mmCIF file with all atom_site columns, C-alpha atoms and ligand atoms in Angstrom:
data_model
loop_
_atom_site.group_PDB
_atom_site.id
_atom_site.type_symbol
_atom_site.label_atom_id
_atom_site.label_alt_id
_atom_site.label_comp_id
_atom_site.label_asym_id
_atom_site.label_entity_id
_atom_site.label_seq_id
_atom_site.pdbx_PDB_ins_code
_atom_site.Cartn_x
_atom_site.Cartn_y
_atom_site.Cartn_z
_atom_site.occupancy
_atom_site.B_iso_or_equiv
_atom_site.pdbx_formal_charge
_atom_site.auth_seq_id
_atom_site.auth_comp_id
_atom_site.auth_asym_id
_atom_site.auth_atom_id
_atom_site.pdbx_PDB_model_num
ATOM   1   C  CA  . MET A 1 1   ? 125.414 77.935  121.813 1.00 0.00 ? 1   MET A CA  1
ATOM   2   C  CA  . ALA A 1 2   ? 124.032 79.513  118.651 1.00 0.00 ? 2   ALA A CA  1
ATOM   3   C  CA  . ASP A 1 3   ? 123.902 83.308  118.483 1.00 0.00 ? 3   ASP A CA  1
ATOM   4   C  CA  . LYS A 1 4   ? 120.587 84.939  119.222 1.00 0.00 ? 4   LYS A CA  1
ATOM   5   C  CA  . LYS A 1 5   ? 118.601 85.258  115.967 1.00 0.00 ? 5   LYS A CA  1
ATOM   6   C  CA  . GLN A 1 6   ? 118.510 88.836  114.735 1.00 0.00 ? 6   GLN A CA  1
ATOM   7   C  CA  . SER A 1 7   ? 115.180 90.474  114.145 1.00 0.00 ? 7   SER A CA  1
ATOM   8   C  CA  . PRO A 1 8   ? 114.468 91.612  110.569 1.00 0.00 ? 8   PRO A CA  1
ATOM   9   C  CA  . LYS A 1 9   ? 114.814 95.205  111.722 1.00 0.00 ? 9   LYS A CA  1
ATOM   10  C  CA  . GLU A 1 10  ? 118.268 94.542  113.148 1.00 0.00 ? 10  GLU A CA  1
ATOM   11  C  CA  . ASN A 1 11  ? 119.264 92.787  109.942 1.00 0.00 ? 11  ASN A CA  1
ATOM   12  C  CA  . ALA A 1 12  ? 117.994 95.657  107.844 1.00 0.00 ? 12  ALA A CA  1
ATOM   13  C  CA  . ALA A 1 13  ? 120.139 98.081  109.763 1.00 0.00 ? 13  ALA A CA  1
ATOM   14  C  CA  . GLU A 1 14  ? 123.233 96.270  108.509 1.00 0.00 ? 14  GLU A CA  1
ATOM   15  C  CA  . LYS A 1 15  ? 122.351 96.356  104.830 1.00 0.00 ? 15  LYS A CA  1
ATOM   16  C  CA  . PRO A 1 16  ? 124.602 98.474  102.605 1.00 0.00 ? 16  PRO A CA  1
ATOM   17  C  CA  . GLY A 1 17  ? 123.357 101.995 102.168 1.00 0.00 ? 17  GLY A CA  1
ATOM   18  C  CA  . LYS A 1 18  ? 121.336 101.937 105.383 1.00 0.00 ? 18  LYS A CA  1
ATOM   19  C  CA  . THR A 1 19  ? 122.308 103.311 108.761 1.00 0.00 ? 19  THR A CA  1
ATOM   20  C  CA  . THR A 1 20  ? 124.324 100.838 110.801 1.00 0.00 ? 20  THR A CA  1
ATOM   21  C  CA  . ILE A 1 21  ? 122.520 101.827 113.975 1.00 0.00 ? 21  ILE A CA  1
ATOM   22  C  CA  . SER A 1 22  ? 119.691 99.464  114.797 1.00 0.00 ? 22  SER A CA  1
ATOM   23  C  CA  . ARG A 1 23  ? 116.474 100.763 116.326 1.00 0.00 ? 23  ARG A CA  1
ATOM   24  C  CA  . ARG A 1 24  ? 117.281 98.849  119.512 1.00 0.00 ? 24  ARG A CA  1
ATOM   25  C  CA  . ASN A 1 25  ? 120.761 100.361 119.777 1.00 0.00 ? 25  ASN A CA  1
ATOM   26  C  CA  . PHE A 1 26  ? 119.402 103.780 118.925 1.00 0.00 ? 26  PHE A CA  1
ATOM   27  C  CA  . LEU A 1 27  ? 116.893 103.531 121.766 1.00 0.00 ? 27  LEU A CA  1
ATOM   28  C  CA  . LYS A 1 28  ? 119.589 102.260 124.108 1.00 0.00 ? 28  LYS A CA  1
ATOM   29  C  CA  . GLY A 1 29  ? 121.727 105.221 123.114 1.00 0.00 ? 29  GLY A CA  1
ATOM   30  C  CA  . VAL A 1 30  ? 118.899 107.653 123.796 1.00 0.00 ? 30  VAL A CA  1
ATOM   31  C  CA  . GLY A 1 31  ? 118.783 106.152 127.264 1.00 0.00 ? 31  GLY A CA  1
ATOM   32  C  CA  . THR A 1 32  ? 122.441 106.991 127.903 1.00 0.00 ? 32  THR A CA  1
ATOM   33  C  CA  . GLY A 1 33  ? 122.425 110.278 126.063 1.00 0.00 ? 33  GLY A CA  1
ATOM   34  C  CA  . THR A 1 34  ? 125.413 109.292 123.895 1.00 0.00 ? 34  THR A CA  1
ATOM   35  C  CA  . VAL A 1 35  ? 124.050 108.059 120.558 1.00 0.00 ? 35  VAL A CA  1
ATOM   36  C  CA  . ALA A 1 36  ? 121.126 110.444 120.772 1.00 0.00 ? 36  ALA A CA  1
ATOM   37  C  CA  . ALA A 1 37  ? 123.363 113.477 120.749 1.00 0.00 ? 37  ALA A CA  1
ATOM   38  C  CA  . ALA A 1 38  ? 125.278 112.254 117.702 1.00 0.00 ? 38  ALA A CA  1
ATOM   39  C  CA  . VAL A 1 39  ? 122.432 110.825 115.625 1.00 0.00 ? 39  VAL A CA  1
ATOM   40  C  CA  . ALA A 1 40  ? 119.168 112.513 116.486 1.00 0.00 ? 40  ALA A CA  1
ATOM   41  C  CA  . PRO A 1 41  ? 119.982 115.958 115.005 1.00 0.00 ? 41  PRO A CA  1
ATOM   42  C  CA  . THR A 1 42  ? 121.158 114.311 111.774 1.00 0.00 ? 42  THR A CA  1
ATOM   43  C  CA  . VAL A 1 43  ? 117.998 112.254 111.569 1.00 0.00 ? 43  VAL A CA  1
ATOM   44  C  CA  . LEU A 1 44  ? 115.788 115.251 112.255 1.00 0.00 ? 44  LEU A CA  1
ATOM   45  C  CA  . ILE A 1 45  ? 117.585 117.593 109.881 1.00 0.00 ? 45  ILE A CA  1
ATOM   46  C  CA  . GLY A 1 46  ? 117.568 114.902 107.184 1.00 0.00 ? 46  GLY A CA  1
ATOM   47  C  CA  . ALA A 1 47  ? 113.823 114.388 107.555 1.00 0.00 ? 47  ALA A CA  1
ATOM   48  C  CA  . GLU A 1 48  ? 113.226 118.129 107.434 1.00 0.00 ? 48  GLU A CA  1
ATOM   49  C  CA  . LYS A 1 49  ? 115.300 118.474 104.264 1.00 0.00 ? 49  LYS A CA  1
ATOM   50  C  CA  . ALA A 1 50  ? 113.531 115.539 102.646 1.00 0.00 ? 50  ALA A CA  1
ATOM   51  C  CA  . ALA A 1 51  ? 110.152 117.124 103.420 1.00 0.00 ? 51  ALA A CA  1
ATOM   52  C  CA  . GLU A 1 52  ? 111.332 120.464 102.016 1.00 0.00 ? 52  GLU A CA  1
ATOM   53  C  CA  . ALA A 1 53  ? 112.649 118.782 98.889  1.00 0.00 ? 53  ALA A CA  1
ATOM   54  C  CA  . GLN A 1 54  ? 109.369 116.938 98.469  1.00 0.00 ? 54  GLN A CA  1
ATOM   55  C  CA  . MET A 1 55  ? 107.394 120.167 98.806  1.00 0.00 ? 55  MET A CA  1
ATOM   56  C  CA  . GLY A 1 56  ? 109.677 121.897 96.330  1.00 0.00 ? 56  GLY A CA  1
ATOM   57  C  CA  . GLU A 1 57  ? 109.187 119.137 93.776  1.00 0.00 ? 57  GLU A CA  1
ATOM   58  C  CA  . ALA A 1 58  ? 105.447 118.696 94.323  1.00 0.00 ? 58  ALA A CA  1
ATOM   59  C  CA  . ILE A 1 59  ? 103.518 118.974 91.084  1.00 0.00 ? 59  ILE A CA  1
ATOM   60  C  CA  . THR A 1 60  ? 100.607 121.347 91.541  1.00 0.00 ? 60  THR A CA  1
ATOM   61  C  CA  . SER A 1 61  ? 99.204  121.215 88.006  1.00 0.00 ? 61  SER A CA  1
ATOM   62  C  CA  . ALA A 1 62  ? 99.962  119.822 84.599  1.00 0.00 ? 62  ALA A CA  1
ATOM   63  C  CA  . THR A 1 63  ? 98.707  120.327 81.068  1.00 0.00 ? 63  THR A CA  1
ATOM   64  C  CA  . ILE A 1 64  ? 97.445  117.078 79.592  1.00 0.00 ? 64  ILE A CA  1
ATOM   65  C  CA  . GLN A 1 65  ? 95.672  115.983 76.424  1.00 0.00 ? 65  GLN A CA  1
ATOM   66  C  CA  . LEU A 1 66  ? 92.561  113.847 76.538  1.00 0.00 ? 66  LEU A CA  1
ATOM   67  C  CA  . ASN A 1 67  ? 90.824  112.174 73.627  1.00 0.00 ? 67  ASN A CA  1
ATOM   68  C  CA  . ILE A 1 68  ? 87.117  112.521 74.311  1.00 0.00 ? 68  ILE A CA  1
ATOM   69  C  CA  . ASN A 1 69  ? 84.526  111.490 71.723  1.00 0.00 ? 69  ASN A CA  1
ATOM   70  C  CA  . ALA A 1 70  ? 87.248  111.464 69.048  1.00 0.00 ? 70  ALA A CA  1
ATOM   71  C  CA  . LYS A 1 71  ? 88.245  115.048 69.799  1.00 0.00 ? 71  LYS A CA  1
ATOM   72  C  CA  . THR A 1 72  ? 91.435  116.162 71.532  1.00 0.00 ? 72  THR A CA  1
ATOM   73  C  CA  . TYR A 1 73  ? 91.115  118.442 74.546  1.00 0.00 ? 73  TYR A CA  1
ATOM   74  C  CA  . GLU A 1 74  ? 94.126  120.082 76.156  1.00 0.00 ? 74  GLU A CA  1
ATOM   75  C  CA  . VAL A 1 75  ? 93.370  120.885 79.765  1.00 0.00 ? 75  VAL A CA  1
ATOM   76  C  CA  . GLU A 1 76  ? 95.268  121.935 82.834  1.00 0.00 ? 76  GLU A CA  1
ATOM   77  C  CA  . VAL A 1 77  ? 94.590  119.684 85.798  1.00 0.00 ? 77  VAL A CA  1
ATOM   78  C  CA  . GLU A 1 78  ? 95.753  119.142 89.333  1.00 0.00 ? 78  GLU A CA  1
ATOM   79  C  CA  . PRO A 1 79  ? 96.974  115.640 90.150  1.00 0.00 ? 79  PRO A CA  1
ATOM   80  C  CA  . ARG A 1 80  ? 93.777  115.054 92.141  1.00 0.00 ? 80  ARG A CA  1
ATOM   81  C  CA  . THR A 1 81  ? 91.400  116.152 89.354  1.00 0.00 ? 81  THR A CA  1
ATOM   82  C  CA  . THR A 1 82  ? 89.037  113.380 88.289  1.00 0.00 ? 82  THR A CA  1
ATOM   83  C  CA  . LEU A 1 83  ? 88.032  112.607 84.739  1.00 0.00 ? 83  LEU A CA  1
ATOM   84  C  CA  . LEU A 1 84  ? 84.458  113.515 85.691  1.00 0.00 ? 84  LEU A CA  1
ATOM   85  C  CA  . THR A 1 85  ? 85.520  116.992 86.804  1.00 0.00 ? 85  THR A CA  1
ATOM   86  C  CA  . VAL A 1 86  ? 87.268  117.582 83.477  1.00 0.00 ? 86  VAL A CA  1
ATOM   87  C  CA  . LEU A 1 87  ? 84.240  116.360 81.510  1.00 0.00 ? 87  LEU A CA  1
ATOM   88  C  CA  . ARG A 1 88  ? 81.754  118.506 83.357  1.00 0.00 ? 88  ARG A CA  1
ATOM   89  C  CA  . ASP A 1 89  ? 83.732  121.555 84.481  1.00 0.00 ? 89  ASP A CA  1
ATOM   90  C  CA  . GLY A 1 90  ? 87.038  121.457 82.616  1.00 0.00 ? 90  GLY A CA  1
ATOM   91  C  CA  . ILE A 1 91  ? 88.213  124.444 80.607  1.00 0.00 ? 91  ILE A CA  1
ATOM   92  C  CA  . ASP A 1 92  ? 90.646  123.765 77.803  1.00 0.00 ? 92  ASP A CA  1
ATOM   93  C  CA  . THR A 1 93  ? 93.783  125.809 77.259  1.00 0.00 ? 93  THR A CA  1
ATOM   94  C  CA  . ARG A 1 94  ? 91.948  127.982 74.709  1.00 0.00 ? 94  ARG A CA  1
ATOM   95  C  CA  . GLY A 1 95  ? 89.410  128.934 77.353  1.00 0.00 ? 95  GLY A CA  1
ATOM   96  C  CA  . ASN A 1 96  ? 86.584  126.731 76.048  1.00 0.00 ? 96  ASN A CA  1
ATOM   97  C  CA  . HIS A 1 97  ? 84.391  124.869 78.517  1.00 0.00 ? 97  HIS A CA  1
ATOM   98  C  CA  . VAL A 1 98  ? 84.541  121.080 77.912  1.00 0.00 ? 98  VAL A CA  1
ATOM   99  C  CA  . ASP A 1 99  ? 80.897  121.024 79.013  1.00 0.00 ? 99  ASP A CA  1
ATOM   100 C  CA  . LEU A 1 100 ? 80.134  117.316 78.590  1.00 0.00 ? 100 LEU A CA  1
ATOM   101 C  CA  . THR A 1 101 ? 77.564  117.069 81.354  1.00 0.00 ? 101 THR A CA  1
ATOM   102 C  CA  . GLY A 1 102 ? 75.928  113.783 80.299  1.00 0.00 ? 102 GLY A CA  1
ATOM   103 C  CA  . ALA A 1 103 ? 77.967  111.922 82.920  1.00 0.00 ? 103 ALA A CA  1
ATOM   104 C  CA  . LYS A 1 104 ? 76.360  112.906 86.208  1.00 0.00 ? 104 LYS A CA  1
ATOM   105 C  CA  . LEU A 1 105 ? 78.004  113.736 89.517  1.00 0.00 ? 105 LEU A CA  1
ATOM   106 C  CA  . ILE A 1 106 ? 75.781  111.957 92.037  1.00 0.00 ? 106 ILE A CA  1
ATOM   107 C  CA  . CYS A 1 107 ? 77.569  109.948 94.730  1.00 0.00 ? 107 CYS A CA  1
ATOM   108 C  CA  . ASP A 1 108 ? 81.145  110.922 93.753  1.00 0.00 ? 108 ASP A CA  1
ATOM   109 C  CA  . ARG A 1 109 ? 82.390  107.673 95.309  1.00 0.00 ? 109 ARG A CA  1
ATOM   110 C  CA  . GLY A 1 110 ? 81.945  104.883 92.783  1.00 0.00 ? 110 GLY A CA  1
ATOM   111 C  CA  . GLU A 1 111 ? 78.593  103.614 93.985  1.00 0.00 ? 111 GLU A CA  1
ATOM   112 C  CA  . CYS A 1 112 ? 75.787  104.828 91.733  1.00 0.00 ? 112 CYS A CA  1
ATOM   113 C  CA  . GLY A 1 113 ? 77.128  104.601 88.169  1.00 0.00 ? 113 GLY A CA  1
ATOM   114 C  CA  . GLY A 1 114 ? 75.662  107.972 87.184  1.00 0.00 ? 114 GLY A CA  1
ATOM   115 C  CA  . CYS A 1 115 ? 79.068  109.101 85.919  1.00 0.00 ? 115 CYS A CA  1
ATOM   116 C  CA  . THR A 1 116 ? 79.741  106.046 83.728  1.00 0.00 ? 116 THR A CA  1
ATOM   117 C  CA  . VAL A 1 117 ? 81.794  106.635 80.583  1.00 0.00 ? 117 VAL A CA  1
ATOM   118 C  CA  . MET A 1 118 ? 83.684  104.266 78.331  1.00 0.00 ? 118 MET A CA  1
ATOM   119 C  CA  . VAL A 1 119 ? 87.460  104.224 78.434  1.00 0.00 ? 119 VAL A CA  1
ATOM   120 C  CA  . ASP A 1 120 ? 88.930  102.143 75.626  1.00 0.00 ? 120 ASP A CA  1
ATOM   121 C  CA  . GLY A 1 121 ? 85.534  100.471 75.278  1.00 0.00 ? 121 GLY A CA  1
ATOM   122 C  CA  . THR A 1 122 ? 85.150  99.483  78.924  1.00 0.00 ? 122 THR A CA  1
ATOM   123 C  CA  . SER A 1 123 ? 82.663  101.186 81.232  1.00 0.00 ? 123 SER A CA  1
ATOM   124 C  CA  . VAL A 1 124 ? 84.357  103.168 83.984  1.00 0.00 ? 124 VAL A CA  1
ATOM   125 C  CA  . TYR A 1 125 ? 83.195  105.408 86.830  1.00 0.00 ? 125 TYR A CA  1
ATOM   126 C  CA  . ALA A 1 126 ? 84.550  108.807 85.768  1.00 0.00 ? 126 ALA A CA  1
ATOM   127 C  CA  . CYS A 1 127 ? 84.379  110.025 89.377  1.00 0.00 ? 127 CYS A CA  1
ATOM   128 C  CA  . MET A 1 128 ? 86.877  107.337 90.360  1.00 0.00 ? 128 MET A CA  1
ATOM   129 C  CA  . MET A 1 129 ? 89.428  107.878 87.609  1.00 0.00 ? 129 MET A CA  1
ATOM   130 C  CA  . LEU A 1 130 ? 92.078  110.572 87.734  1.00 0.00 ? 130 LEU A CA  1
ATOM   131 C  CA  . ALA A 1 131 ? 92.208  112.703 84.611  1.00 0.00 ? 131 ALA A CA  1
ATOM   132 C  CA  . ILE A 1 132 ? 95.954  112.125 84.291  1.00 0.00 ? 132 ILE A CA  1
ATOM   133 C  CA  . ASP A 1 133 ? 95.320  108.376 84.119  1.00 0.00 ? 133 ASP A CA  1
ATOM   134 C  CA  . ALA A 1 134 ? 92.977  108.861 81.169  1.00 0.00 ? 134 ALA A CA  1
ATOM   135 C  CA  . GLN A 1 135 ? 95.730  110.230 78.918  1.00 0.00 ? 135 GLN A CA  1
ATOM   136 C  CA  . GLY A 1 136 ? 96.307  108.217 75.751  1.00 0.00 ? 136 GLY A CA  1
ATOM   137 C  CA  . LYS A 1 137 ? 92.945  106.443 76.035  1.00 0.00 ? 137 LYS A CA  1
ATOM   138 C  CA  . GLN A 1 138 ? 89.760  106.747 73.996  1.00 0.00 ? 138 GLN A CA  1
ATOM   139 C  CA  . ILE A 1 139 ? 87.085  108.249 76.229  1.00 0.00 ? 139 ILE A CA  1
ATOM   140 C  CA  . THR A 1 140 ? 83.472  108.008 75.105  1.00 0.00 ? 140 THR A CA  1
ATOM   141 C  CA  . THR A 1 141 ? 80.704  109.806 76.940  1.00 0.00 ? 141 THR A CA  1
ATOM   142 C  CA  . VAL A 1 142 ? 76.976  109.485 76.317  1.00 0.00 ? 142 VAL A CA  1
ATOM   143 C  CA  . GLU A 1 143 ? 77.285  112.520 74.025  1.00 0.00 ? 143 GLU A CA  1
ATOM   144 C  CA  . GLY A 1 144 ? 79.656  110.543 71.806  1.00 0.00 ? 144 GLY A CA  1
ATOM   145 C  CA  . LEU A 1 145 ? 77.415  107.521 71.218  1.00 0.00 ? 145 LEU A CA  1
ATOM   146 C  CA  . ALA A 1 146 ? 75.168  109.016 68.544  1.00 0.00 ? 146 ALA A CA  1
ATOM   147 C  CA  . GLU A 1 147 ? 76.500  109.454 65.035  1.00 0.00 ? 147 GLU A CA  1
ATOM   148 C  CA  . GLY A 1 148 ? 75.334  112.858 63.939  1.00 0.00 ? 148 GLY A CA  1
ATOM   149 C  CA  . ASP A 1 149 ? 71.553  112.820 64.132  1.00 0.00 ? 149 ASP A CA  1
ATOM   150 C  CA  . THR A 1 150 ? 71.404  109.032 64.331  1.00 0.00 ? 150 THR A CA  1
ATOM   151 C  CA  . LEU A 1 151 ? 71.010  107.812 67.875  1.00 0.00 ? 151 LEU A CA  1
ATOM   152 C  CA  . HIS A 1 152 ? 72.817  104.754 69.164  1.00 0.00 ? 152 HIS A CA  1
ATOM   153 C  CA  . PRO A 1 153 ? 70.478  101.691 69.175  1.00 0.00 ? 153 PRO A CA  1
ATOM   154 C  CA  . VAL A 1 154 ? 70.571  101.713 72.994  1.00 0.00 ? 154 VAL A CA  1
ATOM   155 C  CA  . GLN A 1 155 ? 69.432  105.335 73.064  1.00 0.00 ? 155 GLN A CA  1
ATOM   156 C  CA  . GLU A 1 156 ? 66.622  104.574 70.599  1.00 0.00 ? 156 GLU A CA  1
ATOM   157 C  CA  . ALA A 1 157 ? 65.525  101.564 72.645  1.00 0.00 ? 157 ALA A CA  1
ATOM   158 C  CA  . PHE A 1 158 ? 65.453  103.589 75.888  1.00 0.00 ? 158 PHE A CA  1
ATOM   159 C  CA  . ILE A 1 159 ? 63.069  106.027 74.205  1.00 0.00 ? 159 ILE A CA  1
ATOM   160 C  CA  . GLN A 1 160 ? 60.981  103.219 72.709  1.00 0.00 ? 160 GLN A CA  1
ATOM   161 C  CA  . HIS A 1 161 ? 60.591  101.473 76.078  1.00 0.00 ? 161 HIS A CA  1
ATOM   162 C  CA  . ASP A 1 162 ? 60.212  104.683 78.080  1.00 0.00 ? 162 ASP A CA  1
ATOM   163 C  CA  . ALA A 1 163 ? 63.057  103.381 80.217  1.00 0.00 ? 163 ALA A CA  1
ATOM   164 C  CA  . LEU A 1 164 ? 63.421  106.430 82.404  1.00 0.00 ? 164 LEU A CA  1
ATOM   165 C  CA  . MET A 1 165 ? 61.528  108.534 84.889  1.00 0.00 ? 165 MET A CA  1
ATOM   166 C  CA  . CYS A 1 166 ? 63.599  111.403 86.304  1.00 0.00 ? 166 CYS A CA  1
ATOM   167 C  CA  . GLY A 1 167 ? 66.351  110.476 83.842  1.00 0.00 ? 167 GLY A CA  1
ATOM   168 C  CA  . PHE A 1 168 ? 69.224  111.263 86.169  1.00 0.00 ? 168 PHE A CA  1
ATOM   169 C  CA  . CYS A 1 169 ? 70.661  107.752 86.010  1.00 0.00 ? 169 CYS A CA  1
ATOM   170 C  CA  . THR A 1 170 ? 69.916  107.303 82.302  1.00 0.00 ? 170 THR A CA  1
ATOM   171 C  CA  . PRO A 1 171 ? 73.193  108.441 80.699  1.00 0.00 ? 171 PRO A CA  1
ATOM   172 C  CA  . GLY A 1 172 ? 75.142  106.069 82.942  1.00 0.00 ? 172 GLY A CA  1
ATOM   173 C  CA  . PHE A 1 173 ? 72.818  103.159 82.101  1.00 0.00 ? 173 PHE A CA  1
ATOM   174 C  CA  . VAL A 1 174 ? 72.987  103.927 78.393  1.00 0.00 ? 174 VAL A CA  1
ATOM   175 C  CA  . VAL A 1 175 ? 76.790  103.947 78.392  1.00 0.00 ? 175 VAL A CA  1
ATOM   176 C  CA  . SER A 1 176 ? 76.976  100.750 80.474  1.00 0.00 ? 176 SER A CA  1
ATOM   177 C  CA  . ALA A 1 177 ? 74.496  99.044  78.141  1.00 0.00 ? 177 ALA A CA  1
ATOM   178 C  CA  . ALA A 1 178 ? 76.407  100.172 75.039  1.00 0.00 ? 178 ALA A CA  1
ATOM   179 C  CA  . SER A 1 179 ? 79.612  98.845  76.566  1.00 0.00 ? 179 SER A CA  1
ATOM   180 C  CA  . LEU A 1 180 ? 77.926  95.554  77.461  1.00 0.00 ? 180 LEU A CA  1
ATOM   181 C  CA  . LEU A 1 181 ? 76.553  95.092  73.952  1.00 0.00 ? 181 LEU A CA  1
ATOM   182 C  CA  . SER A 1 182 ? 79.899  95.887  72.358  1.00 0.00 ? 182 SER A CA  1
ATOM   183 C  CA  . GLU A 1 183 ? 81.335  92.898  74.226  1.00 0.00 ? 183 GLU A CA  1
ATOM   184 C  CA  . ASN A 1 184 ? 78.316  90.593  74.235  1.00 0.00 ? 184 ASN A CA  1
ATOM   185 C  CA  . LYS A 1 185 ? 75.997  90.853  71.222  1.00 0.00 ? 185 LYS A CA  1
ATOM   186 C  CA  . LYS A 1 186 ? 73.309  88.549  72.603  1.00 0.00 ? 186 LYS A CA  1
ATOM   187 C  CA  . PRO A 1 187 ? 73.245  88.856  76.372  1.00 0.00 ? 187 PRO A CA  1
ATOM   188 C  CA  . THR A 1 188 ? 70.741  86.854  78.405  1.00 0.00 ? 188 THR A CA  1
ATOM   189 C  CA  . LEU A 1 189 ? 68.580  88.660  80.948  1.00 0.00 ? 189 LEU A CA  1
ATOM   190 C  CA  . GLU A 1 190 ? 70.945  87.510  83.678  1.00 0.00 ? 190 GLU A CA  1
ATOM   191 C  CA  . GLU A 1 191 ? 73.918  88.855  81.739  1.00 0.00 ? 191 GLU A CA  1
ATOM   192 C  CA  . ILE A 1 192 ? 72.141  92.174  81.211  1.00 0.00 ? 192 ILE A CA  1
ATOM   193 C  CA  . LYS A 1 193 ? 71.413  92.422  84.931  1.00 0.00 ? 193 LYS A CA  1
ATOM   194 C  CA  . MET A 1 194 ? 75.019  91.570  85.729  1.00 0.00 ? 194 MET A CA  1
ATOM   195 C  CA  . GLY A 1 195 ? 76.355  94.000  83.110  1.00 0.00 ? 195 GLY A CA  1
ATOM   196 C  CA  . LEU A 1 196 ? 74.291  96.846  84.550  1.00 0.00 ? 196 LEU A CA  1
ATOM   197 C  CA  . SER A 1 197 ? 74.788  95.927  88.195  1.00 0.00 ? 197 SER A CA  1
ATOM   198 C  CA  . GLY A 1 198 ? 77.133  98.885  88.707  1.00 0.00 ? 198 GLY A CA  1
ATOM   199 C  CA  . ASN A 1 199 ? 74.321  101.335 87.949  1.00 0.00 ? 199 ASN A CA  1
ATOM   200 C  CA  . THR A 1 200 ? 71.531  102.339 90.294  1.00 0.00 ? 200 THR A CA  1
ATOM   201 C  CA  . CYS A 1 201 ? 68.108  103.756 89.426  1.00 0.00 ? 201 CYS A CA  1
ATOM   202 C  CA  . ARG A 1 202 ? 66.308  105.319 92.356  1.00 0.00 ? 202 ARG A CA  1
ATOM   203 C  CA  . CYS A 1 203 ? 63.102  105.524 90.338  1.00 0.00 ? 203 CYS A CA  1
ATOM   204 C  CA  . GLY A 1 204 ? 63.102  101.751 89.884  1.00 0.00 ? 204 GLY A CA  1
ATOM   205 C  CA  . THR A 1 205 ? 62.802  101.632 86.101  1.00 0.00 ? 205 THR A CA  1
ATOM   206 C  CA  . TYR A 1 206 ? 64.842  98.435  85.906  1.00 0.00 ? 206 TYR A CA  1
ATOM   207 C  CA  . PRO A 1 207 ? 62.299  96.256  83.999  1.00 0.00 ? 207 PRO A CA  1
ATOM   208 C  CA  . PHE A 1 208 ? 62.024  98.881  81.245  1.00 0.00 ? 208 PHE A CA  1
ATOM   209 C  CA  . ILE A 1 209 ? 65.787  99.301  81.111  1.00 0.00 ? 209 ILE A CA  1
ATOM   210 C  CA  . PHE A 1 210 ? 66.302  95.548  80.734  1.00 0.00 ? 210 PHE A CA  1
ATOM   211 C  CA  . ASP A 1 211 ? 63.664  95.423  77.968  1.00 0.00 ? 211 ASP A CA  1
ATOM   212 C  CA  . ALA A 1 212 ? 65.391  98.312  76.213  1.00 0.00 ? 212 ALA A CA  1
ATOM   213 C  CA  . VAL A 1 213 ? 68.734  96.529  76.287  1.00 0.00 ? 213 VAL A CA  1
ATOM   214 C  CA  . LYS A 1 214 ? 67.140  93.353  74.877  1.00 0.00 ? 214 LYS A CA  1
ATOM   215 C  CA  . THR A 1 215 ? 65.610  95.386  72.045  1.00 0.00 ? 215 THR A CA  1
ATOM   216 C  CA  . ALA A 1 216 ? 68.896  97.180  71.343  1.00 0.00 ? 216 ALA A CA  1
ATOM   217 C  CA  . ALA A 1 217 ? 70.693  93.844  71.221  1.00 0.00 ? 217 ALA A CA  1
ATOM   218 C  CA  . ARG A 1 218 ? 68.235  92.587  68.589  1.00 0.00 ? 218 ARG A CA  1
ATOM   219 C  CA  . LYS A 1 219 ? 68.762  95.745  66.507  1.00 0.00 ? 219 LYS A CA  1
ATOM   220 C  CA  . MET A 1 220 ? 72.508  95.563  66.756  1.00 0.00 ? 220 MET A CA  1
HETATM 221 S  S1  . FES B 2 .   ? 78.974  109.721 90.692  1.00 0.00 ? 1   FES B S1  1
HETATM 222 FE FE1 . FES B 2 .   ? 80.450  108.251 90.058  1.00 0.00 ? 1   FES B FE1 1
HETATM 223 S  S2  . FES B 2 .   ? 79.660  106.349 90.719  1.00 0.00 ? 1   FES B S2  1
HETATM 224 FE FE2 . FES B 2 .   ? 78.252  107.820 91.519  1.00 0.00 ? 1   FES B FE2 1
HETATM 225 S  S1  . FES B 2 .   ? 65.098  107.284 86.183  1.00 0.00 ? 2   FES B S1  1
HETATM 226 FE FE1 . FES B 2 .   ? 65.272  108.383 88.038  1.00 0.00 ? 2   FES B FE1 1
HETATM 227 S  S2  . FES B 2 .   ? 67.050  107.553 88.985  1.00 0.00 ? 2   FES B S2  1
HETATM 228 FE FE2 . FES B 2 .   ? 66.727  106.300 87.269  1.00 0.00 ? 2   FES B FE2 1
#
């Protein structure tokens, strides 16, 4: 009769470099008090050492460089720091506040689009991107769209169409629209709606926003 088929776990226990004690045998051993005495302390001490080693090697902060609006910022960040936090509250290594507050912190969970920035030309939720992942990329915030005193055509069109009420969502919409128009010069209304679907306006200014994007597209 064929041997009983081994479970994947039992097979794994026999692979080179792994313990040769299967989970089943280990549990059997615990039952008799033999294997447990020999193996359990080793397992526990090993796990403890691994945890200690991990804690010892944990990175608590790092100094990184970010290219924002064609300017290099050197900032110290924790691994969990988002790009949005650096933009709004970051302090560079010379003690200067980054202070780019155009991207808004609203939902902080990738739902409203208020924090939209461009990363390598694509619109991104800055609240959902870690600052360390933005290294080596071109980050453009709403502050970086104008050229000197000349507004970006999308910004001009938003003013022309009065496409805002409270204005809290506006920077995110402007950046998303600029990103859309950089990829699609003549979007249809449906494409504009789709391109801006990641942004929410609680004041309901959508018709004016869509008109503004159509106007900007004509100017561009
Ligand atoms: S604050 Fe980032 S998506 Fe809402
Ligand atoms: S203008 Fe108020 S949330 Fe859009």
